[in-house]
Amino acid sequence: MLERILPSCAAVVESRVDPPEAELYPQEAALVTRAVASRRREFTTVRHCARLAMSELGLPPGPVLPGRHGAPQWPGRTVGSLTHCAGFRGAALARDTDITMLGIDAEPHSPLRAGLLDAIALPREKLRLADHRVRHPEVCWDRLLFSAKESVYKAWNPRTGQRLGFEDADIVFAPDTMTFTARLLVPRPAAPAGTPPLPDRLDGRWLVGGGLVLTAIAVPAATV
Ligand SMILES: CC(C)(COP(=O)(O)OP(=O)(O)OC[C@H]1O[C@@H](n2cnc3c(N)ncnc32)[C@H](O)[C@@H]1OP(=O)(O)O)[C@@H](O)C(=O)NCCC(=O)NCCS
């Protein structure tokens, strides 16, 4: 499903089950020894997906360890993103010559718990969601907004080191094209020397299906 909302240069692997052959490297296993079983399963399967994605790009398998702020660290000159929720695990990986920022997120397609929308949405976002809800009542727009913001964070944070709050991005959905834009409302840090400038807007895609909401952001290397 994620393949439908990511460019073909990205290696995308997803799973709706936890395959028994999925294994962790010792340094990965050490991070979840005390975790509950469900956390160990999602952590293991998503890394299995990540290694299949590495192989698709012609890279040798290796551990995927959390770096600064928990962002997964990727081998060589690649960018990637991981997501998991009940019944879904997904990994996307690309060469940084094709994509410079990548974020994916999967959520169950169900309404957010009461009160959460107020915590994550700007007033103008809530107004726009109310309009979408009238025209497209079949979509859980609050969950979609949440997912889009998680994808923004996963694309933005590893590249910039910046932590973002939910009020730091203004998301506008285009229901007809199943796309969205995220305008960053924080001052952009300077891009490290020799790297492309940081965009002030991220473009993403979304889809709803199979009981899930999926969002993805992939910034092509050529456009930044
Ligand atoms: C980190 C966060 C984005 C993860 O999203 P989530 O929906 O809770 O969980 P998902 O299963 O989809 O994703 C989990 C994966 O995100 C990745 N991740 C964690 N921190 C990350 C970071 N700083 N940057 C990129 N990816 C990160 C990890 O790979 C993690 O999987 P792992 O623990 O097995 O390695 C979320 O927990 C969070 O902290 N959100 C607050 C920040 C935010 O979203 N602000 C809104 C900005 S507009």
Coordinates of C-alpha atoms and ligand atoms in Angstrom, one line a residue:
M1 CA 0.0 0.0 0.0
L2 CA 2.8 2.4 0.9
E3 CA 4.2 2.0 -2.7
R4 CA 1.1 3.7 -4.0
I5 CA 2.1 7.0 -2.2
L6 CA 5.8 6.9 -2.6
P7 CA 8.0 7.5 -5.7
S8 CA 9.3 4.4 -7.4
C9 CA 12.9 5.2 -6.5
A10 CA 12.1 4.3 -2.9
A11 CA 12.4 0.7 -1.8
V12 CA 9.2 0.0 0.2
V13 CA 8.6 -3.2 2.2
E14 CA 5.6 -3.8 4.4
S15 CA 4.0 -6.6 6.3
R16 CA 0.7 -7.3 7.9
V17 CA 2.0 -10.2 9.9
D18 CA 5.1 -10.9 12.1
P19 CA 7.0 -13.5 10.0
P20 CA 8.8 -16.1 12.2
E21 CA 12.1 -15.7 10.2
A22 CA 12.4 -12.0 11.3
E23 CA 15.5 -11.6 13.5
L24 CA 17.3 -8.9 15.3
Y25 CA 21.1 -8.2 15.5
P26 CA 22.4 -8.4 19.1
Q27 CA 22.7 -4.6 19.4
E28 CA 19.1 -4.2 18.3
A29 CA 17.9 -7.0 20.6
A30 CA 19.6 -5.3 23.5
L31 CA 17.3 -2.3 23.1
V32 CA 14.1 -4.3 23.6
T33 CA 15.0 -7.0 26.1
R34 CA 12.7 -5.4 28.7
A35 CA 10.0 -4.4 26.2
V36 CA 6.6 -6.0 26.1
A37 CA 6.0 -8.7 23.6
S38 CA 4.0 -6.5 21.2
R39 CA 6.8 -3.9 21.1
R40 CA 9.4 -6.6 20.4
R41 CA 7.3 -7.9 17.6
E42 CA 6.8 -4.6 15.8
F43 CA 10.4 -3.6 16.4
T44 CA 11.6 -6.9 14.9
T45 CA 9.3 -7.1 12.0
V46 CA 9.9 -3.5 10.9
R47 CA 13.6 -4.1 10.9
H48 CA 13.1 -7.3 8.8
C49 CA 11.2 -5.0 6.4
A50 CA 14.0 -2.5 6.5
R51 CA 16.6 -5.1 5.6
L52 CA 14.6 -6.3 2.7
A53 CA 14.4 -2.7 1.6
M54 CA 18.2 -2.4 1.9
S55 CA 18.6 -5.5 -0.2
E56 CA 16.3 -4.0 -2.9
L57 CA 18.7 -1.0 -3.1
G58 CA 21.6 -3.4 -3.3
L59 CA 22.9 -2.7 0.2
P60 CA 24.1 -5.4 2.6
P61 CA 21.8 -6.1 5.6
G62 CA 22.8 -4.4 8.9
P63 CA 21.3 -3.2 12.2
V64 CA 18.9 -0.3 12.3
L65 CA 19.6 1.5 15.6
P66 CA 18.0 4.7 16.9
G67 CA 20.1 7.8 16.7
R68 CA 19.4 11.4 17.9
H69 CA 15.8 11.8 19.1
G70 CA 15.1 8.1 18.2
A71 CA 15.4 8.6 14.5
P72 CA 16.6 5.4 12.7
Q73 CA 20.2 5.5 11.5
W74 CA 20.6 4.3 7.9
P75 CA 23.7 3.0 6.1
G76 CA 25.7 5.0 3.6
R77 CA 24.0 7.7 1.7
T78 CA 20.4 6.7 2.3
V79 CA 17.4 8.2 3.9
G80 CA 14.6 6.1 5.3
S81 CA 11.6 5.9 7.6
L82 CA 9.8 3.2 9.7
T83 CA 6.3 2.9 10.9
H84 CA 4.2 0.3 12.8
C85 CA 0.7 0.1 14.2
A86 CA -1.6 -2.9 15.1
G87 CA -1.5 -5.2 12.0
F88 CA 0.9 -3.2 9.9
R89 CA 4.7 -2.6 9.7
G90 CA 6.4 -0.6 7.0
A91 CA 9.8 0.5 5.9
A92 CA 10.9 2.9 3.1
L93 CA 14.4 3.6 2.1
A94 CA 16.0 5.6 -0.8
R95 CA 19.4 6.9 -1.9
D96 CA 19.9 10.5 -0.9
T97 CA 20.7 11.3 -4.5
D98 CA 17.0 10.6 -5.2
I99 CA 15.3 11.6 -2.0
T100 CA 16.6 14.0 0.6
M101 CA 13.8 13.7 3.3
L102 CA 11.5 10.7 3.8
G103 CA 8.8 10.1 6.4
I104 CA 6.0 7.5 6.5
D105 CA 3.3 6.8 9.0
A106 CA 0.5 4.2 9.4
E107 CA -2.4 4.5 11.8
P108 CA -5.6 2.6 12.4
H109 CA -8.4 4.2 10.4
S110 CA -10.5 5.1 13.5
P111 CA -11.3 8.4 15.2
L112 CA -8.7 9.8 17.6
R113 CA -9.7 9.6 21.3
A114 CA -11.8 12.4 22.6
G115 CA -9.9 15.6 23.1
L116 CA -6.8 14.6 21.1
L117 CA -7.7 16.6 18.0
D118 CA -7.7 19.8 20.1
A119 CA -4.2 19.0 21.2
I120 CA -2.8 18.4 17.7
A121 CA -4.7 20.7 15.4
L122 CA -4.4 24.4 14.7
P123 CA -7.7 26.3 14.7
R124 CA -7.5 26.8 11.0
E125 CA -6.8 23.1 10.5
K126 CA -9.9 22.2 12.5
L127 CA -12.0 24.5 10.3
R128 CA -10.7 22.8 7.2
L129 CA -11.3 19.3 8.6
A130 CA -14.9 20.2 9.4
D131 CA -15.4 21.1 5.8
H132 CA -13.7 17.8 4.6
R133 CA -15.9 15.9 7.0
V134 CA -19.1 17.2 5.4
R135 CA -17.9 16.3 1.9
H136 CA -16.1 13.1 2.7
P137 CA -17.6 11.6 5.8
E138 CA -16.1 8.2 5.1
V139 CA -12.6 9.5 6.1
C140 CA -11.4 9.8 9.7
W141 CA -9.9 13.3 9.0
D142 CA -8.6 13.7 12.6
R143 CA -6.6 10.5 12.3
L144 CA -5.3 11.5 8.9
L145 CA -4.2 14.9 10.3
F146 CA -2.4 13.1 13.1
S147 CA -0.6 10.7 10.7
A148 CA 0.4 13.6 8.3
K149 CA 2.0 15.4 11.3
E150 CA 3.9 12.2 12.3
S151 CA 5.2 11.9 8.7
V152 CA 6.3 15.5 8.8
Y153 CA 8.2 14.9 12.0
K154 CA 9.8 11.8 10.6
A155 CA 10.9 13.5 7.4
W156 CA 12.0 16.8 9.1
N157 CA 13.7 15.8 12.4
P158 CA 16.5 13.5 11.1
R159 CA 17.7 16.0 8.5
T160 CA 17.4 19.2 10.7
G161 CA 17.7 17.9 14.3
Q162 CA 14.8 20.1 15.1
R163 CA 12.0 18.8 17.4
L164 CA 8.6 19.9 16.2
G165 CA 5.4 20.3 18.2
F166 CA 2.0 19.6 16.6
E167 CA 1.5 23.3 16.3
D168 CA 4.6 23.7 14.2
A169 CA 3.2 22.5 10.9
D170 CA 0.0 23.7 9.1
I171 CA -1.4 20.8 7.0
V172 CA -3.7 21.4 4.1
F173 CA -5.3 18.3 2.5
A174 CA -6.4 18.1 -1.1
P175 CA -9.1 15.4 -1.0
D176 CA -9.4 15.1 -4.8
T177 CA -5.8 14.3 -5.4
M178 CA -5.2 12.6 -2.0
T179 CA -2.2 14.9 -1.4
F180 CA -1.3 17.3 1.4
T181 CA 1.1 20.1 2.0
A182 CA 2.7 20.9 5.3
R183 CA 3.9 24.5 5.9
L184 CA 6.6 24.6 8.6
L185 CA 5.8 27.4 11.0
V186 CA 9.2 27.4 12.7
P187 CA 12.3 29.2 11.6
R188 CA 14.3 26.9 9.4
P189 CA 17.8 26.0 10.6
A190 CA 20.6 26.5 8.0
A191 CA 21.3 23.4 6.0
P192 CA 24.7 21.9 6.8
A193 CA 27.4 22.9 4.3
G194 CA 27.3 21.0 1.1
T195 CA 23.7 19.8 1.6
P196 CA 20.6 21.1 -0.3
P197 CA 18.7 24.0 1.3
L198 CA 15.8 23.0 3.5
P199 CA 12.3 23.4 2.0
D200 CA 9.7 25.6 3.9
R201 CA 7.0 23.3 2.7
L202 CA 6.7 19.5 2.5
D203 CA 4.4 17.8 0.0
G204 CA 2.9 14.5 0.9
R205 CA 0.4 11.9 -0.2
W206 CA -2.1 9.8 1.7
L207 CA -4.5 6.9 1.3
V208 CA -7.1 5.1 3.4
G209 CA -7.6 1.4 2.9
G210 CA -7.4 -2.0 4.6
G211 CA -8.5 -0.4 7.9
L212 CA -5.5 1.9 7.8
V213 CA -4.6 5.5 7.2
L214 CA -1.2 5.9 5.5
T215 CA 0.8 9.1 4.9
A216 CA 4.1 9.7 3.2
I217 CA 6.5 12.5 2.5
A218 CA 9.4 12.2 0.0
V219 CA 11.3 15.2 -0.9
P220 CA 13.0 14.6 -4.3
A221 CA 16.6 15.6 -4.4
A222 CA 16.1 17.6 -7.6
T223 CA 13.6 20.0 -6.2
V224 CA 15.3 21.3 -3.1
Ligands
LIG1 C1 8.6 9.6 17.0 C2 7.1 9.6 16.5 C3 7.0 10.5 15.3 C4 6.8 8.1 16.0 O1 5.5 8.0 15.5 P1 4.4 7.0 16.0 O2 3.1 7.2 15.1 O3 4.2 7.2 17.5 O4 4.9 5.6 15.7 P2 5.3 4.8 14.4 O5 5.2 3.4 14.7 O6 4.6 5.3 13.2 O7 6.8 5.1 14.2 C5 7.8 4.6 15.0 C6 9.1 4.8 14.4 O8 9.4 6.2 14.2 C7 10.8 6.3 14.1 N1 11.3 7.5 14.8 C8 11.4 7.7 16.1 N2 11.9 8.9 16.3 C9 12.1 9.4 15.1 C10 12.6 10.7 14.7 N3 13.0 11.6 15.6 N4 12.7 10.9 13.4 C11 12.3 10.0 12.5 N5 11.8 8.8 12.8 C12 11.7 8.6 14.1 C13 11.4 5.0 14.7 O9 12.0 4.3 13.6 C14 10.2 4.3 15.3 O10 10.3 2.9 15.2 P3 11.3 2.1 16.1 O11 11.1 2.6 17.5 O12 10.8 0.6 16.0 O13 12.7 2.4 15.6 C15 6.1 10.0 17.6 O14 6.1 9.1 18.6 C16 6.4 11.4 18.2 O15 7.3 11.5 19.0 N6 5.7 12.4 17.8 C17 5.8 13.7 18.4 C18 6.4 14.7 17.5 C19 5.5 15.1 16.4 O16 5.0 14.3 15.7 N7 5.3 16.4 16.2 C20 4.4 16.8 15.2 C21 5.2 17.6 14.1 S1 4.1 18.5 13.1

